[in-house]
Amino acid sequence: MDRSQHAPAEAGLHAQVLDHLGTAICGGQVTPGSVLNIDDLVDRYGVSRSVVREVLRVLAAMGFIETRRRVGVMIRPAEHWNVFDPQVIRWRLASAGRMAQMRSITELRTAVEPHAAWLAAARVDHDEASDLVGLAAKLWAAGKAGDEERFLRLDIEFHRRVLLASGNEMFVKLQELVAEVLSGRHHYHLMPRYPDEQALQLHADVAQAIQRHDGDRARAAMVQIMEQAFDEMKSMWEQTGEPGQD
């Protein structure tokens, strides 16, 4: 590896080395069973041993590496990774396995968010419900205007509010994963500039059903949102000619 091309800048050395190694591991450039040598990493990135040790500490906490006696620092298989860590998700979205990661998180969302909407309909208070309806209206306007950045911010906030309104603290913790996959869809052009009108209507349906305390309708509409997300990603991925996952 050409050090002049890959050595991180002085500022944020730890973050840059971590990001480079994490992306390489998730992308398969560094394969399971490979051994990392601290001195090699020091030379490759032009950083101190303390920076490298801190990077390795973080990677170990994520389940990416383990230290074996007489072997050294070894890359672990993907089944040991903390796949709920937002940074791991970000790295996987940057890899060739992007579609599989999108599919995995969307399947998780399909299992959780419809039930979160159902719970929200029973637990939400008047002000929370009104705010959610207003948020859905703003989302509609941003989608119609083709304002992608504003739409993304509002979409993330909408789904965060539904998870929060569910009253389930474990569901709420999934908001960062949802934010990552929604951001990833925009970043990797897996989202149309002008969202489908049905998708916009479904968000409004979820909000209005929650406001009316109609849990079954809220859940059904959220299921449709997830199903449409699957269809949009599959369609746009096929247009790019890049591999997906059946």
Short mmCIF file of C-alpha atoms in Angstrom, two decimals:
data_model
loop_
_atom_site.label_atom_id
_atom_site.label_comp_id
_atom_site.label_asym_id
_atom_site.label_seq_id
_atom_site.Cartn_x
_atom_site.Cartn_y
_atom_site.Cartn_z
CA MET A 1 0.00 0.00 0.00
CA ASP A 2 1.39 3.44 -0.97
CA ARG A 3 1.80 5.34 2.29
CA SER A 4 1.68 8.71 0.48
CA GLN A 5 -1.82 7.86 -0.73
CA HIS A 6 -3.28 6.20 2.36
CA ALA A 7 -1.64 7.74 5.42
CA PRO A 8 -4.28 9.76 7.26
CA ALA A 9 -3.91 13.49 7.84
CA GLU A 10 -2.66 14.66 11.23
CA ALA A 11 -6.11 15.67 12.48
CA GLY A 12 -8.39 12.88 13.60
CA LEU A 13 -5.78 10.15 13.16
CA HIS A 14 -7.60 7.65 15.31
CA ALA A 15 -10.94 8.13 13.52
CA GLN A 16 -9.36 7.95 10.09
CA VAL A 17 -7.34 4.81 10.77
CA LEU A 18 -10.38 3.17 12.38
CA ASP A 19 -12.57 4.09 9.41
CA HIS A 20 -10.02 2.80 6.89
CA LEU A 21 -9.51 -0.52 8.68
CA GLY A 22 -13.19 -1.01 9.43
CA THR A 23 -14.13 -0.39 5.81
CA ALA A 24 -11.42 -2.76 4.61
CA ILE A 25 -12.59 -5.53 6.94
CA CYS A 26 -16.26 -5.10 6.02
CA GLY A 27 -15.38 -4.89 2.35
CA GLY A 28 -13.38 -8.12 2.44
CA GLN A 29 -10.02 -6.53 1.63
CA VAL A 30 -8.87 -7.84 5.02
CA THR A 31 -10.25 -11.34 5.38
CA PRO A 32 -11.16 -13.44 8.44
CA GLY A 33 -8.11 -15.24 9.79
CA SER A 34 -5.75 -12.49 8.65
CA VAL A 35 -3.28 -11.30 11.27
CA LEU A 36 -2.69 -7.60 11.89
CA ASN A 37 0.79 -6.52 12.91
CA ILE A 38 1.01 -3.37 15.02
CA ASP A 39 4.36 -2.30 13.56
CA ASP A 40 3.02 -2.75 10.02
CA LEU A 41 0.00 -0.59 10.84
CA VAL A 42 2.23 2.09 12.38
CA ASP A 43 4.29 2.20 9.17
CA ARG A 44 1.30 2.01 6.84
CA TYR A 45 -0.60 4.90 8.40
CA GLY A 46 2.29 6.92 9.78
CA VAL A 47 0.82 7.06 13.27
CA SER A 48 2.01 6.21 16.76
CA ARG A 49 1.67 2.82 18.40
CA SER A 50 -0.77 4.35 20.90
CA VAL A 51 -3.11 5.36 18.05
CA VAL A 52 -2.95 1.87 16.57
CA ARG A 53 -3.58 0.24 19.95
CA GLU A 54 -6.66 2.44 20.50
CA VAL A 55 -7.97 1.55 17.03
CA LEU A 56 -7.50 -2.14 17.79
CA ARG A 57 -9.26 -1.72 21.14
CA VAL A 58 -12.32 -0.30 19.37
CA LEU A 59 -12.27 -3.02 16.70
CA ALA A 60 -12.08 -5.65 19.43
CA ALA A 61 -15.12 -4.11 21.16
CA MET A 62 -16.99 -4.38 17.85
CA GLY A 63 -16.09 -8.07 17.61
CA PHE A 64 -13.84 -7.59 14.58
CA ILE A 65 -10.60 -8.87 16.08
CA GLU A 66 -9.22 -11.03 18.85
CA THR A 67 -5.73 -11.46 20.24
CA ARG A 68 -4.45 -15.03 20.24
CA ARG A 69 -1.38 -16.17 22.07
CA ARG A 70 1.54 -16.88 19.74
CA VAL A 71 -0.53 -15.69 16.78
CA GLY A 72 -1.31 -12.01 17.35
CA VAL A 73 -4.25 -9.84 16.40
CA MET A 74 -6.56 -11.91 14.18
CA ILE A 75 -9.60 -10.84 12.13
CA ARG A 76 -12.75 -12.63 13.26
CA PRO A 77 -15.54 -13.93 10.95
CA ALA A 78 -18.55 -11.69 10.38
CA GLU A 79 -20.80 -13.71 12.69
CA HIS A 80 -18.84 -12.30 15.63
CA TRP A 81 -19.28 -8.64 14.65
CA ASN A 82 -21.60 -6.28 16.52
CA VAL A 83 -23.94 -5.80 13.59
CA PHE A 84 -26.09 -3.39 15.60
CA ASP A 85 -23.27 -0.86 15.89
CA PRO A 86 -24.13 2.13 13.62
CA GLN A 87 -20.51 2.45 12.53
CA VAL A 88 -20.39 -1.19 11.48
CA ILE A 89 -23.57 -0.64 9.48
CA ARG A 90 -22.00 2.40 7.82
CA TRP A 91 -18.92 0.40 6.82
CA ARG A 92 -21.02 -2.47 5.49
CA LEU A 93 -23.11 -0.07 3.45
CA ALA A 94 -19.87 1.19 1.88
CA SER A 95 -18.92 -2.36 0.83
CA ALA A 96 -19.92 -4.67 -2.00
CA GLY A 97 -22.38 -6.27 0.42
CA ARG A 98 -24.46 -3.10 0.56
CA MET A 99 -27.69 -4.65 -0.66
CA ALA A 100 -27.48 -7.53 1.80
CA GLN A 101 -27.02 -5.01 4.62
CA MET A 102 -29.96 -2.95 3.37
CA ARG A 103 -32.10 -6.06 3.20
CA SER A 104 -31.06 -7.22 6.68
CA ILE A 105 -31.92 -3.92 8.37
CA THR A 106 -35.16 -3.52 6.44
CA GLU A 107 -36.20 -7.01 7.55
CA LEU A 108 -35.45 -5.97 11.13
CA ARG A 109 -37.44 -2.77 10.65
CA THR A 110 -40.34 -4.79 9.23
CA ALA A 111 -40.38 -6.88 12.40
CA VAL A 112 -40.15 -3.90 14.76
CA GLU A 113 -41.59 -0.69 13.31
CA PRO A 114 -45.11 -1.94 12.55
CA HIS A 115 -45.44 -3.14 16.14
CA ALA A 116 -43.94 0.14 17.35
CA ALA A 117 -46.67 1.97 15.41
CA TRP A 118 -49.29 -0.31 16.97
CA LEU A 119 -47.96 0.44 20.47
CA ALA A 120 -47.72 4.15 19.70
CA ALA A 121 -51.41 4.24 18.84
CA ALA A 122 -52.19 3.02 22.35
CA ARG A 123 -49.60 5.06 24.24
CA VAL A 124 -49.13 8.36 22.42
CA ASP A 125 -50.40 11.55 24.01
CA HIS A 126 -52.29 14.30 22.20
CA ASP A 127 -49.29 16.57 21.60
CA GLU A 128 -47.05 13.76 20.36
CA ALA A 129 -49.75 12.60 17.96
CA SER A 130 -50.33 16.12 16.63
CA ASP A 131 -46.58 16.62 16.11
CA LEU A 132 -46.38 13.33 14.19
CA VAL A 133 -49.24 14.35 11.88
CA GLY A 134 -47.54 17.71 11.29
CA LEU A 135 -44.26 15.95 10.57
CA ALA A 136 -45.95 13.72 8.00
CA ALA A 137 -47.33 16.85 6.27
CA LYS A 138 -43.84 18.40 6.13
CA LEU A 139 -42.48 15.12 4.77
CA TRP A 140 -45.12 15.17 2.05
CA ALA A 141 -44.19 18.75 1.07
CA ALA A 142 -40.45 17.99 0.96
CA GLY A 143 -41.05 14.88 -1.15
CA LYS A 144 -43.24 16.74 -3.61
CA ALA A 145 -40.66 19.52 -3.90
CA GLY A 146 -37.83 17.05 -4.53
CA ASP A 147 -35.89 18.48 -1.59
CA GLU A 148 -33.84 15.36 -0.88
CA GLU A 149 -31.86 16.65 2.09
CA ARG A 150 -34.91 17.98 3.90
CA PHE A 151 -36.88 14.84 3.05
CA LEU A 152 -34.15 12.66 4.53
CA ARG A 153 -34.02 14.66 7.76
CA LEU A 154 -37.80 14.55 8.12
CA ASP A 155 -38.01 10.85 7.23
CA ILE A 156 -35.42 9.96 9.89
CA GLU A 157 -37.25 12.12 12.42
CA PHE A 158 -40.63 10.59 11.53
CA HIS A 159 -39.46 7.04 12.15
CA ARG A 160 -37.60 8.14 15.30
CA ARG A 161 -40.82 9.67 16.65
CA VAL A 162 -42.80 6.49 16.00
CA LEU A 163 -40.21 4.38 17.82
CA LEU A 164 -40.16 6.88 20.67
CA ALA A 165 -43.97 7.01 20.89
CA SER A 166 -44.06 3.22 21.22
CA GLY A 167 -42.90 3.63 24.81
CA ASN A 168 -40.56 0.66 24.42
CA GLU A 169 -37.02 1.65 25.37
CA MET A 170 -35.49 -1.19 23.35
CA PHE A 171 -37.33 -0.11 20.20
CA VAL A 172 -36.11 3.45 20.76
CA LYS A 173 -32.51 2.21 20.73
CA LEU A 174 -32.98 1.09 17.12
CA GLN A 175 -33.39 4.67 15.89
CA GLU A 176 -29.69 4.96 14.99
CA LEU A 177 -29.91 1.85 12.81
CA VAL A 178 -32.95 3.27 11.04
CA ALA A 179 -31.13 6.57 10.50
CA GLU A 180 -28.14 4.75 9.01
CA VAL A 181 -30.16 2.73 6.52
CA LEU A 182 -32.25 5.74 5.45
CA SER A 183 -29.09 7.83 5.03
CA GLY A 184 -27.50 4.96 3.14
CA ARG A 185 -30.42 4.72 0.72
CA HIS A 186 -29.99 8.39 -0.13
CA HIS A 187 -26.19 8.34 -0.24
CA TYR A 188 -26.04 5.31 -2.55
CA HIS A 189 -28.92 6.51 -4.75
CA LEU A 190 -31.36 3.81 -3.72
CA MET A 191 -34.11 6.36 -3.21
CA PRO A 192 -35.92 8.21 -5.99
CA ARG A 193 -35.56 12.00 -5.94
CA TYR A 194 -39.33 12.34 -5.94
CA PRO A 195 -40.75 9.74 -3.54
CA ASP A 196 -43.69 7.70 -4.72
CA GLU A 197 -46.96 9.39 -3.77
CA GLN A 198 -48.18 6.18 -2.17
CA ALA A 199 -45.16 6.21 0.18
CA LEU A 200 -45.96 9.76 1.21
CA GLN A 201 -49.59 8.84 1.78
CA LEU A 202 -48.62 5.82 3.86
CA HIS A 203 -46.57 7.99 6.22
CA ALA A 204 -49.61 10.24 6.61
CA ASP A 205 -51.77 7.15 7.18
CA VAL A 206 -49.45 5.94 9.96
CA ALA A 207 -49.54 9.33 11.69
CA GLN A 208 -53.30 9.72 11.39
CA ALA A 209 -53.97 6.17 12.58
CA ILE A 210 -51.76 6.74 15.62
CA GLN A 211 -53.59 9.99 16.32
CA ARG A 212 -56.92 8.13 16.13
CA HIS A 213 -55.52 5.35 18.37
CA ASP A 214 -56.16 2.86 15.56
CA GLY A 215 -53.29 0.44 16.17
CA ASP A 216 -54.24 -2.08 13.51
CA ARG A 217 -54.34 0.56 10.78
CA ALA A 218 -51.07 2.11 11.96
CA ARG A 219 -49.38 -1.28 11.88
CA ALA A 220 -50.76 -2.17 8.44
CA ALA A 221 -49.63 1.13 6.93
CA MET A 222 -46.13 0.74 8.38
CA VAL A 223 -45.89 -2.78 6.94
CA GLN A 224 -46.72 -1.29 3.53
CA ILE A 225 -43.98 1.32 3.95
CA MET A 226 -41.45 -1.45 4.58
CA GLU A 227 -42.68 -3.51 1.64
CA GLN A 228 -42.43 -0.52 -0.67
CA ALA A 229 -38.89 0.18 0.56
CA PHE A 230 -37.92 -3.37 -0.43
CA ASP A 231 -39.46 -2.94 -3.88
CA GLU A 232 -37.79 0.44 -4.50
CA MET A 233 -34.35 -0.78 -3.49
CA LYS A 234 -34.61 -3.93 -5.58
CA SER A 235 -35.81 -2.00 -8.63
CA MET A 236 -33.14 0.70 -8.40
CA TRP A 237 -30.37 -1.84 -7.70
CA GLU A 238 -31.33 -3.80 -10.80
CA GLN A 239 -31.12 -0.59 -12.86
CA THR A 240 -27.53 -0.03 -11.74
CA GLY A 241 -26.54 -3.53 -12.82
CA GLU A 242 -24.93 -4.19 -9.44
CA PRO A 243 -25.49 -7.50 -7.66
CA GLY A 244 -28.24 -7.86 -5.14
CA GLN A 245 -29.40 -10.76 -3.01
CA ASP A 246 -32.35 -13.02 -3.71
#
